[in-house]
Coordinates of C-alpha atoms in Angstrom, one line a residue:
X1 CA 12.3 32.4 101.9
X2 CA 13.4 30.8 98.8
X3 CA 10.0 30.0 97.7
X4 CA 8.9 33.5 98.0
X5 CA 12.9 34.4 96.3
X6 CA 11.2 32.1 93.0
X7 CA 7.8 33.8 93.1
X8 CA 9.2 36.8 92.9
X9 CA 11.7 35.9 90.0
X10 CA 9.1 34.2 87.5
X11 CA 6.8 37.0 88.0
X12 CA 10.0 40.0 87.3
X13 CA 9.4 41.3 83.8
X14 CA 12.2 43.8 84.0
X15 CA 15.1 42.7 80.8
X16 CA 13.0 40.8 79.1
X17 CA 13.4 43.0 75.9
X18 CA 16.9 42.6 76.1
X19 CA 17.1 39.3 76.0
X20 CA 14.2 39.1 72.7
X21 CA 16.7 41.8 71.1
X22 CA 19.5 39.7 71.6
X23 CA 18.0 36.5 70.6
X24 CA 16.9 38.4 67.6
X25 CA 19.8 40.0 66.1
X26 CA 21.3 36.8 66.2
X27 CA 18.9 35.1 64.1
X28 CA 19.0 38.5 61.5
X29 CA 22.5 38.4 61.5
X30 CA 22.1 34.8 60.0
X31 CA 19.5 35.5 58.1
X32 CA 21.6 38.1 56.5
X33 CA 24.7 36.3 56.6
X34 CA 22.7 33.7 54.2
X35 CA 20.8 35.8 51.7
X36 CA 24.0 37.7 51.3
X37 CA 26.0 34.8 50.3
X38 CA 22.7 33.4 48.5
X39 CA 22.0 36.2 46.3
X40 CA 25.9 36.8 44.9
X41 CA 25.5 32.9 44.8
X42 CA 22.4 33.3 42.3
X43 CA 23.3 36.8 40.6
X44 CA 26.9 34.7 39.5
X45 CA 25.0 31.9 38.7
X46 CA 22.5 33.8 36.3
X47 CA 26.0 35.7 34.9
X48 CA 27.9 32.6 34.1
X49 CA 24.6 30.9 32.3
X50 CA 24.9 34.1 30.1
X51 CA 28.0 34.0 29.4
X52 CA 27.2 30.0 28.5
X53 CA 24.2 30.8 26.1
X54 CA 26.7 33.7 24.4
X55 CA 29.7 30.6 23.9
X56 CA 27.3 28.2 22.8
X57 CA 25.5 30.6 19.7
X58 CA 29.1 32.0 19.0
X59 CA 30.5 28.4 18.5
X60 CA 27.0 27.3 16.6
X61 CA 27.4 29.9 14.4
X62 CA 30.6 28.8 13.2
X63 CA 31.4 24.9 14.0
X64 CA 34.5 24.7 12.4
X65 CA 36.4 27.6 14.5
X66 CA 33.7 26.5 18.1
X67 CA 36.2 26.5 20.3
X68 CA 37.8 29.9 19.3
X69 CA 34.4 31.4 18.6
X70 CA 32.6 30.2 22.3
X71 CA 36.6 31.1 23.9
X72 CA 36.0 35.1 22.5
X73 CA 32.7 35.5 23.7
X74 CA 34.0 34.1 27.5
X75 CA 36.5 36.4 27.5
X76 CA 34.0 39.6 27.2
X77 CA 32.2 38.3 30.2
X78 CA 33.7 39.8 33.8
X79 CA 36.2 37.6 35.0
X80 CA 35.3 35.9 38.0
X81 CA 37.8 32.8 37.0
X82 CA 35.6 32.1 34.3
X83 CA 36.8 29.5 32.0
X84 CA 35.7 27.5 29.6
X85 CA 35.6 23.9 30.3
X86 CA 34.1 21.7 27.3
X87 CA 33.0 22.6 23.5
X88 CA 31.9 19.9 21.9
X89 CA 30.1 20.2 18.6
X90 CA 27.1 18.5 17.1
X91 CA 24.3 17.3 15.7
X92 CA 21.0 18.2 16.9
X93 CA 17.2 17.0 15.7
X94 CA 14.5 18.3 16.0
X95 CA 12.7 15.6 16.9
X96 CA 9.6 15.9 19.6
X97 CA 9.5 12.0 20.0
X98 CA 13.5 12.1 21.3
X99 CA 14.0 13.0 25.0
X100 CA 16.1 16.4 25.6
X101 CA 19.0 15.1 26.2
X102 CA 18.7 12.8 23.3
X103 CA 18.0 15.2 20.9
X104 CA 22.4 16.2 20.7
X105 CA 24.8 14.0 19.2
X106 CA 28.0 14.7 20.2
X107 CA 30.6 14.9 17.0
X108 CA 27.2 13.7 15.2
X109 CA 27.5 14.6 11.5
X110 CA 26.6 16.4 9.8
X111 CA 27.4 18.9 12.5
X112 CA 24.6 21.7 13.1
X113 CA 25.2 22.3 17.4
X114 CA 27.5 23.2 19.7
X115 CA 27.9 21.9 23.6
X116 CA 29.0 24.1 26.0
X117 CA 30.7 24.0 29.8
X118 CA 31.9 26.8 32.3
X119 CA 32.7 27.4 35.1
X120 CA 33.6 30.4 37.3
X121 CA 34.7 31.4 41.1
X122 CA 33.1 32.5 43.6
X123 CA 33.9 34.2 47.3
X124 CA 31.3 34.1 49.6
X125 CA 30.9 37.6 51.7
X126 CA 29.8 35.7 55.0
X127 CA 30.2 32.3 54.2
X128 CA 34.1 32.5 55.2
X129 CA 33.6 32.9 58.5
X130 CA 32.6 29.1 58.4
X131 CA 35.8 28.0 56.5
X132 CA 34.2 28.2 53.1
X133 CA 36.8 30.0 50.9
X134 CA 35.4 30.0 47.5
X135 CA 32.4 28.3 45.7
X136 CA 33.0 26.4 41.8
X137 CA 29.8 27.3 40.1
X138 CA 29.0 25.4 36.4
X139 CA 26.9 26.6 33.7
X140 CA 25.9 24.6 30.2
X141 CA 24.2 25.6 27.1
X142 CA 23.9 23.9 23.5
X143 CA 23.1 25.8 20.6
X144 CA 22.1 25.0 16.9
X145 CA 22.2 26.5 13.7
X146 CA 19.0 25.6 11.4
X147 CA 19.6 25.4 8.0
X148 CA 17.0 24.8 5.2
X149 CA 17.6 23.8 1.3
X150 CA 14.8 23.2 -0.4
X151 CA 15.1 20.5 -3.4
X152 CA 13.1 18.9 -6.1
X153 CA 13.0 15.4 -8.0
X154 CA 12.3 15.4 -12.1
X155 CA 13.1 19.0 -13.2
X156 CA 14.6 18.4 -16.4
X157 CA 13.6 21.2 -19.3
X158 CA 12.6 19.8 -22.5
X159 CA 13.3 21.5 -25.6
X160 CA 10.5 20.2 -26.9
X161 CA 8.3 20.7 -30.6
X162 CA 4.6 19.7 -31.9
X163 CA 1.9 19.8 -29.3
X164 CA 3.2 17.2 -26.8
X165 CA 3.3 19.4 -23.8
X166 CA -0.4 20.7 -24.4
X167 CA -1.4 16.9 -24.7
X168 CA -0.5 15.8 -20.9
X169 CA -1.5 18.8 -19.3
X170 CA -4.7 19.0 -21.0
X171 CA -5.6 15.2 -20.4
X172 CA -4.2 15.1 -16.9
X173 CA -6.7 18.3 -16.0
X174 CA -9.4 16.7 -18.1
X175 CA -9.6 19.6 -19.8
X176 CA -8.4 21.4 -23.2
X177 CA -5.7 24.2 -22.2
X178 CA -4.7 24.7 -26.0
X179 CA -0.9 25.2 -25.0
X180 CA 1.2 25.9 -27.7
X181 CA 5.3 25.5 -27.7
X182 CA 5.4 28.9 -27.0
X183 CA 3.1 28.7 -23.5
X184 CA 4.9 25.7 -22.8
X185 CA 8.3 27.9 -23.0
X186 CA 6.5 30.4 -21.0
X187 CA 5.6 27.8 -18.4
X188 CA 8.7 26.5 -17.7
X189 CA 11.1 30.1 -17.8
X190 CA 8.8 31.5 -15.2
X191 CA 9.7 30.9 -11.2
X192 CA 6.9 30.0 -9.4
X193 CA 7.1 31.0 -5.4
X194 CA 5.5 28.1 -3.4
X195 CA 5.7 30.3 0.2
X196 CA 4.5 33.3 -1.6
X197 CA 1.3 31.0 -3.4
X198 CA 0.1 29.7 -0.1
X199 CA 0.1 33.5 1.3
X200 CA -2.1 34.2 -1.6
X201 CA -4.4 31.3 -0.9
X202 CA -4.5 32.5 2.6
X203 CA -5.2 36.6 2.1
X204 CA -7.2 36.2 -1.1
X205 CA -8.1 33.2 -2.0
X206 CA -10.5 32.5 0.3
X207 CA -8.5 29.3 2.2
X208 CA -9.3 29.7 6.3
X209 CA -5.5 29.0 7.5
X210 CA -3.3 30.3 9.8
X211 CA -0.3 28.4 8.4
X212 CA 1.5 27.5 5.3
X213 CA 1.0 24.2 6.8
X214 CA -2.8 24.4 7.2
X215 CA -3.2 25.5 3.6
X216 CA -1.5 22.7 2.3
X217 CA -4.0 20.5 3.9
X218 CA -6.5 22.3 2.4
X219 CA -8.3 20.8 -0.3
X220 CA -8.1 23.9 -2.7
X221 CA -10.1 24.5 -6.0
X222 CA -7.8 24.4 -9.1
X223 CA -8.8 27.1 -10.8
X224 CA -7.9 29.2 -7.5
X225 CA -4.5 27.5 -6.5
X226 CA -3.7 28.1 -10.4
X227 CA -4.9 32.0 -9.7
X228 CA -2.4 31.9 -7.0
X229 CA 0.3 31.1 -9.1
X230 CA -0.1 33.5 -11.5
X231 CA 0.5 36.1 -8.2
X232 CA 3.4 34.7 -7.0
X233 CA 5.8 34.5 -10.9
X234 CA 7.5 37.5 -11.2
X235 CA 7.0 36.7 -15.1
X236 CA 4.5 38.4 -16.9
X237 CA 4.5 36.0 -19.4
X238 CA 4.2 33.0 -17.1
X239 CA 1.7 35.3 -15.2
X240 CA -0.9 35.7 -18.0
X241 CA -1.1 32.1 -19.4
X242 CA -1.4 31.1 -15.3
X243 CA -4.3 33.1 -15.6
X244 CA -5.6 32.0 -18.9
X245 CA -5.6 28.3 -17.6
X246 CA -6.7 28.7 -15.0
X247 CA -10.4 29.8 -16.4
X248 CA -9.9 26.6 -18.0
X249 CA -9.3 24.1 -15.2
X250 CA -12.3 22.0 -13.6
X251 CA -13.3 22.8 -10.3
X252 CA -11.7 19.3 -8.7
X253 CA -9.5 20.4 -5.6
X254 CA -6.3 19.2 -4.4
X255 CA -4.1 18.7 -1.4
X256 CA -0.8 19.8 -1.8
X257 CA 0.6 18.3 1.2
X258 CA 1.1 15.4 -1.1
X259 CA 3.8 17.1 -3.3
X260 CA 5.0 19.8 -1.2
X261 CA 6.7 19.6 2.9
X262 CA 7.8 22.7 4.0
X263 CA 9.5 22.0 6.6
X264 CA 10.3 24.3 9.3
X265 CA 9.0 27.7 6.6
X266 CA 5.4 25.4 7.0
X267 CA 4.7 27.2 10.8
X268 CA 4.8 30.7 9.1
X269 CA 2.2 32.8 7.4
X270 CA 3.9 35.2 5.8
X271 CA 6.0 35.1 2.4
X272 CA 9.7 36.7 2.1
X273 CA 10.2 38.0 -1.4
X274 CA 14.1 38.4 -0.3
X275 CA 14.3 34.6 0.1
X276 CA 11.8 32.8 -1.9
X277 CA 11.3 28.8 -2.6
X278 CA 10.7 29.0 -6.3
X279 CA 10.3 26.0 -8.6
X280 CA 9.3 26.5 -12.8
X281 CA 5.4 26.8 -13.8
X282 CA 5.0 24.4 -15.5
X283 CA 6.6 21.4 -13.3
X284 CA 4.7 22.6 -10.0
X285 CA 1.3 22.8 -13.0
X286 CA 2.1 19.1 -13.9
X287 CA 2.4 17.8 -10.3
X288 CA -0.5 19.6 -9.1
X289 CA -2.5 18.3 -11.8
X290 CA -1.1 14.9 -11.2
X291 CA -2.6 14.5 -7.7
X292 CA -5.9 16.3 -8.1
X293 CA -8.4 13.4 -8.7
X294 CA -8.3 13.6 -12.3
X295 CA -7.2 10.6 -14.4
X296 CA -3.4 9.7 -13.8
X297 CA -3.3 7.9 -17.1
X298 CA -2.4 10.1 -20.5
X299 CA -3.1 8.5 -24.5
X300 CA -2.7 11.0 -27.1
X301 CA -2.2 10.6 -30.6
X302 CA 0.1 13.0 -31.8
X303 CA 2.9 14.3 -34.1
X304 CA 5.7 15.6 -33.0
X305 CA 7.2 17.4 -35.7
X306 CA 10.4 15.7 -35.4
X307 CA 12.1 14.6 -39.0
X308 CA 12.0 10.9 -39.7
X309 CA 9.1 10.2 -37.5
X310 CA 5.4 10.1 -38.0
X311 CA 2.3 9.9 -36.1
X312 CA 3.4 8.7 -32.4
X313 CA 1.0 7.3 -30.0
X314 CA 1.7 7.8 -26.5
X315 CA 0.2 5.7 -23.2
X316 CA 2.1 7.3 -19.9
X317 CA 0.7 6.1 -16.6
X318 CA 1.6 7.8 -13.4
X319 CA 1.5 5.8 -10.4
X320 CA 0.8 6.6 -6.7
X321 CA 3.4 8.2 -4.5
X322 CA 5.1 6.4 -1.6
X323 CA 4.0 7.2 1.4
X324 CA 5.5 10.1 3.4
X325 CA 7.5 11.2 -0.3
X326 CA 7.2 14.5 -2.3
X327 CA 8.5 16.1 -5.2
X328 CA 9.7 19.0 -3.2
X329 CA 10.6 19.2 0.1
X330 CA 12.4 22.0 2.0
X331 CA 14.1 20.7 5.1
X332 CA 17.3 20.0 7.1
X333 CA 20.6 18.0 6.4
X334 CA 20.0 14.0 6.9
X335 CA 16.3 14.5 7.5
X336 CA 14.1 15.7 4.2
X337 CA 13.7 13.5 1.3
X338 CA 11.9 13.2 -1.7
X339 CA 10.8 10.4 -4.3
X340 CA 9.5 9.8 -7.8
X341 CA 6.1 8.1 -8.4
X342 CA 6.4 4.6 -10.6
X343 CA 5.6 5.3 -14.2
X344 CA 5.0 3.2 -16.8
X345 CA 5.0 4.8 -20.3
X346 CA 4.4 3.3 -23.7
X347 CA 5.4 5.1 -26.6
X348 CA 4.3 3.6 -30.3
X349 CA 6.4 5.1 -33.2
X350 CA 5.7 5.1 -36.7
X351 CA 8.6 5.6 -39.3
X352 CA 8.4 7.5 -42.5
X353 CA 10.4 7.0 -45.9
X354 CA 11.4 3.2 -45.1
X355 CA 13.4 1.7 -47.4
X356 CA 12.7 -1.4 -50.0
X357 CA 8.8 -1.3 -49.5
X358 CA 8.9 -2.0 -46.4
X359 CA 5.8 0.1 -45.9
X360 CA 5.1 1.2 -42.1
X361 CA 7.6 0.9 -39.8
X362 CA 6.6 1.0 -36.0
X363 CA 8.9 0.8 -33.0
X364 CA 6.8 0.5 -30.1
X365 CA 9.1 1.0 -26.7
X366 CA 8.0 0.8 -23.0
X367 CA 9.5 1.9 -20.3
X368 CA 9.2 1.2 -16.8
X369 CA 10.7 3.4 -13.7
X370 CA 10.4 2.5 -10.1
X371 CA 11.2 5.6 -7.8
X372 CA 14.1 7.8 -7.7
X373 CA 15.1 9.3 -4.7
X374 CA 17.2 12.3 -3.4
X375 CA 18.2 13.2 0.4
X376 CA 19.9 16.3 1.8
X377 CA 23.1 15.4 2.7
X378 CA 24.5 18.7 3.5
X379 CA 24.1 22.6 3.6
X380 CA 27.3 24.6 4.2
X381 CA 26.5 28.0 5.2
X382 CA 30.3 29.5 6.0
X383 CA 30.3 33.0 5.5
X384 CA 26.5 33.7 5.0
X385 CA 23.8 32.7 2.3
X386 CA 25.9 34.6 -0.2
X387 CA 27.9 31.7 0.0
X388 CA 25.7 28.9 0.5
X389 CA 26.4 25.3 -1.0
X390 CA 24.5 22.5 -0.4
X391 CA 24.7 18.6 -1.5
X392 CA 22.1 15.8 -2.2
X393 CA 22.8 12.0 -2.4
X394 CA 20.8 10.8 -5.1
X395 CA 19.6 7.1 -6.3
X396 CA 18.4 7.3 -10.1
X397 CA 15.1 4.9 -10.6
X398 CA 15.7 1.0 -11.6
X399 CA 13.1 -0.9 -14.1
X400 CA 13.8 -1.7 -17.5
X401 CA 13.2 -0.2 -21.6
X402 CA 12.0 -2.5 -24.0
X403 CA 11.1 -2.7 -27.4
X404 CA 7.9 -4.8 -27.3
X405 CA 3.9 -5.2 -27.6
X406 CA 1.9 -5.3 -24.3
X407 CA -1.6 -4.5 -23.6
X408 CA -2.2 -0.6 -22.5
X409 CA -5.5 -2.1 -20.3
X410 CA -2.1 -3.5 -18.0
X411 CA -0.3 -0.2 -17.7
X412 CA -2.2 1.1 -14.2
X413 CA -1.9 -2.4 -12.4
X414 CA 1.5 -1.8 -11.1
X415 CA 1.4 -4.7 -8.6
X416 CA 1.8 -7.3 -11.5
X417 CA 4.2 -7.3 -14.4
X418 CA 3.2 -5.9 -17.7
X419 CA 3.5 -9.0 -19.8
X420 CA 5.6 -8.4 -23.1
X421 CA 5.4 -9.9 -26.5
X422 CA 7.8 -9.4 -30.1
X423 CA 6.2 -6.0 -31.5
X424 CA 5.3 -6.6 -35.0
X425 CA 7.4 -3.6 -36.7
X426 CA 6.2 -4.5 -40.2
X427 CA 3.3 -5.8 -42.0
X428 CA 3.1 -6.4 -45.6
X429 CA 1.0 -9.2 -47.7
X430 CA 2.9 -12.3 -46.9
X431 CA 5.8 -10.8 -45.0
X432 CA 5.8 -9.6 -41.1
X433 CA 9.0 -8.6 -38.8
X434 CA 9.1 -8.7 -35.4
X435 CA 11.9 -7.5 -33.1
X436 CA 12.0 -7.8 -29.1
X437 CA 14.3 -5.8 -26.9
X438 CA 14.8 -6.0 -23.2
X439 CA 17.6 -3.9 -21.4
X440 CA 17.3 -3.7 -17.3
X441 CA 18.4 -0.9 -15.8
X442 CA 20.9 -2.1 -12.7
X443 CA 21.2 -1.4 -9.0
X444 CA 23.4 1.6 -7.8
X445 CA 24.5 3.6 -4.4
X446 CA 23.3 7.1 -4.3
X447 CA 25.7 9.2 -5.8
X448 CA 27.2 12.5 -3.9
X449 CA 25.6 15.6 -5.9
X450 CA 27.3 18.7 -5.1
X451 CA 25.7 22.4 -5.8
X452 CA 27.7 25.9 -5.8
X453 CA 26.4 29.3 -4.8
X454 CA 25.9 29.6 -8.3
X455 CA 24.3 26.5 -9.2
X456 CA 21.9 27.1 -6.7
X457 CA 21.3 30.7 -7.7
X458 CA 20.9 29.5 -11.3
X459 CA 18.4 26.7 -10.7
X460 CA 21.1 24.3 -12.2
X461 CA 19.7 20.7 -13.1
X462 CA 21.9 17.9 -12.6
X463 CA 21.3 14.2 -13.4
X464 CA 22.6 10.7 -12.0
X465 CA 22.9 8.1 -14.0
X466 CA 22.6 4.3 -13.4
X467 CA 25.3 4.0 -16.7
X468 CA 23.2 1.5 -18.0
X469 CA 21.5 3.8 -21.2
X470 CA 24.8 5.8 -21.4
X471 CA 24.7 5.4 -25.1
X472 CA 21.0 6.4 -25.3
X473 CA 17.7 4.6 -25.5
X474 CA 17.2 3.4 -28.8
X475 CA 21.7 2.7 -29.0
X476 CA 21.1 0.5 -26.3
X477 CA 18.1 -1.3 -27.3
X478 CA 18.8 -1.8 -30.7
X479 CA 22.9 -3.7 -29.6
X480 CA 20.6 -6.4 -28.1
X481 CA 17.5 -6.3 -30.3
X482 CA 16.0 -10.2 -31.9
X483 CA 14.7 -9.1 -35.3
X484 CA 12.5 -12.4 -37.0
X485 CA 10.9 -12.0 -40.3
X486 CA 8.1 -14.4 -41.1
X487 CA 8.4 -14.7 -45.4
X488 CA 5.3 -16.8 -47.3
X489 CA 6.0 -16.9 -50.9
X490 CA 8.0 -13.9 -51.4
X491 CA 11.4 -13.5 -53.4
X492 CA 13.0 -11.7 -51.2
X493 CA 15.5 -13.2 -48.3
X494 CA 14.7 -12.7 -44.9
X495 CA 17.9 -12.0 -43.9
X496 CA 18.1 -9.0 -46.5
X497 CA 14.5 -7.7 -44.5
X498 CA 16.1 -8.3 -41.8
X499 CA 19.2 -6.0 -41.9
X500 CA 17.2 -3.7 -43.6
X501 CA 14.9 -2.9 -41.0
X502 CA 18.5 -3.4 -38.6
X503 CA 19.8 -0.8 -41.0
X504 CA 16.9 1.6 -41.2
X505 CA 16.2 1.4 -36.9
X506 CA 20.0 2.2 -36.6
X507 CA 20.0 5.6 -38.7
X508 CA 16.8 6.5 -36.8
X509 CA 17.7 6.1 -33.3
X510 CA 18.8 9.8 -32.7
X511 CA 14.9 10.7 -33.5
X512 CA 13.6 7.9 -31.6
X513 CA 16.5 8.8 -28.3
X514 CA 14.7 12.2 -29.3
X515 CA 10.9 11.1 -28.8
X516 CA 11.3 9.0 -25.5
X517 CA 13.5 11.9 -24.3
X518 CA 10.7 14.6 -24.4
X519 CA 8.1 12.5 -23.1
X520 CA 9.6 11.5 -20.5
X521 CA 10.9 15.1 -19.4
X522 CA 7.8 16.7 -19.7
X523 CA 6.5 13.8 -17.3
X524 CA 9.1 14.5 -14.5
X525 CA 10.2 10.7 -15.0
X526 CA 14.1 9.9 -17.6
X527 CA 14.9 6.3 -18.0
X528 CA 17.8 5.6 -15.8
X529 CA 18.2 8.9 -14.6
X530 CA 17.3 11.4 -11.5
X531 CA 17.1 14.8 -12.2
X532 CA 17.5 16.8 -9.5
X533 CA 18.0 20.7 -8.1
X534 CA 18.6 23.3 -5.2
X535 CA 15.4 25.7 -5.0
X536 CA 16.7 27.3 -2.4
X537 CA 18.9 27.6 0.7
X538 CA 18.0 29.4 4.0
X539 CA 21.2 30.3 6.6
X540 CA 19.8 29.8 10.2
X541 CA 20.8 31.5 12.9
X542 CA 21.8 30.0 16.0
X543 CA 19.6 29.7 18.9
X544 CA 19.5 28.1 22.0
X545 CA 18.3 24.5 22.6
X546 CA 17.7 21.8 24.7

């Protein structure tokens, strides 16, 4: 009987739904229970990382009120306890060989970034029935503001007369522009806009690049880079004689990747005419022609039209850039610099009207820079670019000034000393004076070098001195020059030659300052000194990082 009781039980099939139903509402009811609870879990989760990205750009956007800033833009979120736990401004780099989280410096300076932490409350719909009351949910975000300045090395304008200017251009192109004062005037008056030139050499000058970037590694033709220029100066003036020499230039190519970093503006394509990086004509002309394979040595025998001096022969060798440096750079606070190249420049001076028959008078001078250099220290950006500032630290080149003889052959080996000698100042039958000069230009920090809005606006040069010519070339050289005469049979003293020619150098050294200063401005290079100036400076806005 009972056997036949348990066949007949395992083969009933009556209830068996019932019991599936009720095994399976339980599990939907848990299901539920859970994707309830998950899903408010999430949706606050996605809410509160909002409401983190929105604190962190707020507080980016203006570091020196964060907390305040990210604090507002909590409180428009819906409050769900939501509080802000942690602001902690900035530095951040862009750099691809730091890890993430390496990449923000807290309370790194200067600041550009801002940290964020919050944290809300949650009550679970289900979850309660377990004992869970509420859930703490957290949320972070870090945000940085991008600025840009771009910046440039050797930007001095000479007022310059005679045909100086024509003579380095046309023998560092290796060809004859036939500038006059007046082009040169034009040249350096006229704004240049470097973004706007590589869009041009891009659309219409036949370069294959999808980049800025790619077109400065481009070897472009001269006469077409030049062609460009003329496209991107709103001056007409500057426009025309762009043109004109540019028919004129040889067809050697250049990379200007060697003079010019972008920076961040390098990954676009496309010029903004509202907020261009401009430099003058005829400083981007001279670097350009500088780096294009062409000689980087210039002799010319020339007359400068300045009173008191005559015919002036001039040997200025450029050397190579240092790796990784340009003349312009546009870039971030702490990261972009730029350096000079060495030069070497000899510059052999011939006197007119020199007293007591002393005949020709010749003050031969060399000088010798190592490089300059200029960093971005900071861009302040408070309010907008309308009131942009920005600030370089700048080191003026060392090397020395001399009043001597030297072989020119000497001038491009810059890995050995240019041997001096006493320059013999003045030959006459039986009587000869030399003199020998040697002032070295000191060490210094870098200097702080601040620029206004206006500054900025106006393309303002400054300059940073080593102190060490503060009195001016020749002044300097002549307190420490050794004047000799050599006298055979002549009835004259030599210490009346001597003070004589002491005498005569003396009056003259305002024309002579004058000479050394134009040839050195119109070759980017000033003995002593860095020139320096704000092209441009470019607000960022915040965005999210890391």
């Amino acid at each position: 009987m009972v056997v036949r009781a348990m066949r007949r039980l395992v083969k009933a099939r009556e209830g068996n739904v019932a019991l599936m139903l009720a095994g399976g509402l339980t599990m939907l009811t848990g299901t539920a229970v859970l994707g309830v609870d998950t899903a408010s879990l999430y949706l606050e989760k996605r809410r509160l990382q909002g409401a983190a990205d929105a604190a962190a750009l707020a507080a980016a956007g203006d570091l020196s009120n964060g907390t305040a800033r990210a604090q507002a833009a909590v409180s428009l979120s819906p409050d769900n306890g939501t509080r802000l736990t942690v602001m902690t401004p900035g530095r951040f780099t862009r750099d691809e060989r730091l890890a993430v989280d390496a990449r923000f410096l807290a309370n790194g300076t200067p600041g550009n970034a801002a940290q964020v932490a919050l944290e809300s409350r949650i009550q679970p719909v289900f979850a309660r029935v377990f004992g869970y009351r509420d859930v703490t949910i957290e949320a972070r975000a870090t945000a940085a503001r991008i600025d840009l300045a771009a910046f440039s090395l050797g930007t001095r304008l000479a007022s310059v007369q005679g045909g100086l200017p024509g003579a380095l251009l046309s023998q560092l192109a290796g060809s004859e522009l036939s500038l006059s004062v007046m082009d040169y005037n034009a040249l350096v008056s006229g704004q240049v806009d470097l973004l706007k030139t590589a869009e041009l050499l891009r659309t219409t000058g036949g370069v294959r690049a999808d980049t800025f970037n790619d077109v400065l590694a481009t070897d472009i033709a001269l006469p077409k880079l030049v062609t460009a220029m003329a496209g991107s100066t709103t001056s007409s003036a500057a426009a025309q004689l762009l043109r004109s020499i540019a028919g004129k230039l040889p067809n050697r190519t250049v990379r200007l990747d060697k003079i010019v970093d972008l920076g961040a503006l390098g990954s676009r394509n496309v010029a903004d005419p509202l907020r261009p990086v401009e430099t003058d004509a005829y400083a981007f002309l001279r670097e350009v022609l500088q780096i294009s394979g062409g000689s980087r040595q210039v002799q010319s025998d020339i007359d400068l039209g300045i009173p008191g001096i005559g015919q002036t022969r001039v040997f200025l060798q450029i050397g190579e850039r240092a790796a990784n440096s340009r003349w312009l750079s546009v870039g971030e606070a702490g990261q972009a610099v730029v350096r000079s190249a060495q030069t070497r420049l000899w510059i052999d001076i011939a006197l007119v009207n020199a007293p007591l028959s002393l005949g020709s008078v010749r003050v031969p001078i060399y000088v010798e820079l190592a490089e300059a250099e200029a960093r971005l220290a900071q861009i302040t950006c408070r309010g907008g670019p309308a009131n942009a500032t920005a600030a370089l630290d700048v080191t003026p080149s060392l090397g020395r000034v001399a009043i001597a003889d030297l072989d020119p052959a000497a001038l491009p080996n810059f890995q050995q000393a240019v041997a001096l000698r006493p320059a013999r100042m003045v030959t006459l039958p039986l009587v000869s004076l030399t003199g020998l000069a040697n002032v070295q230009l000191g060490g210094t920090q870098a200097q702080r070098v601040n620029f206004s809005t206006a500054e900025i606006n106006d393309h303002v040069v400054k300059s940073v001195s080593t102190n060490d010519i503060a009195a001016g070339v020749a002044s300097s050289l002549l307190r420490t020059i050794d004047i000799r005469a050599n006298v055979l049979g002549l009835g004259v003293s030599a210490g009346l030659l001597t003070s004589t020619l002491g005498n005569t150098l003396s009056a003259v050294a305002p024309a002579l300052d004058l000479v050394v200063g134009q040839v050195t401005a119109l070759a980017g290079v000033h003995v002593g000194q860095a020139d320096v100036r704000i092209d441009g400076v470019r607000c960022g806005t915040p965005v999210l990082v890391g």
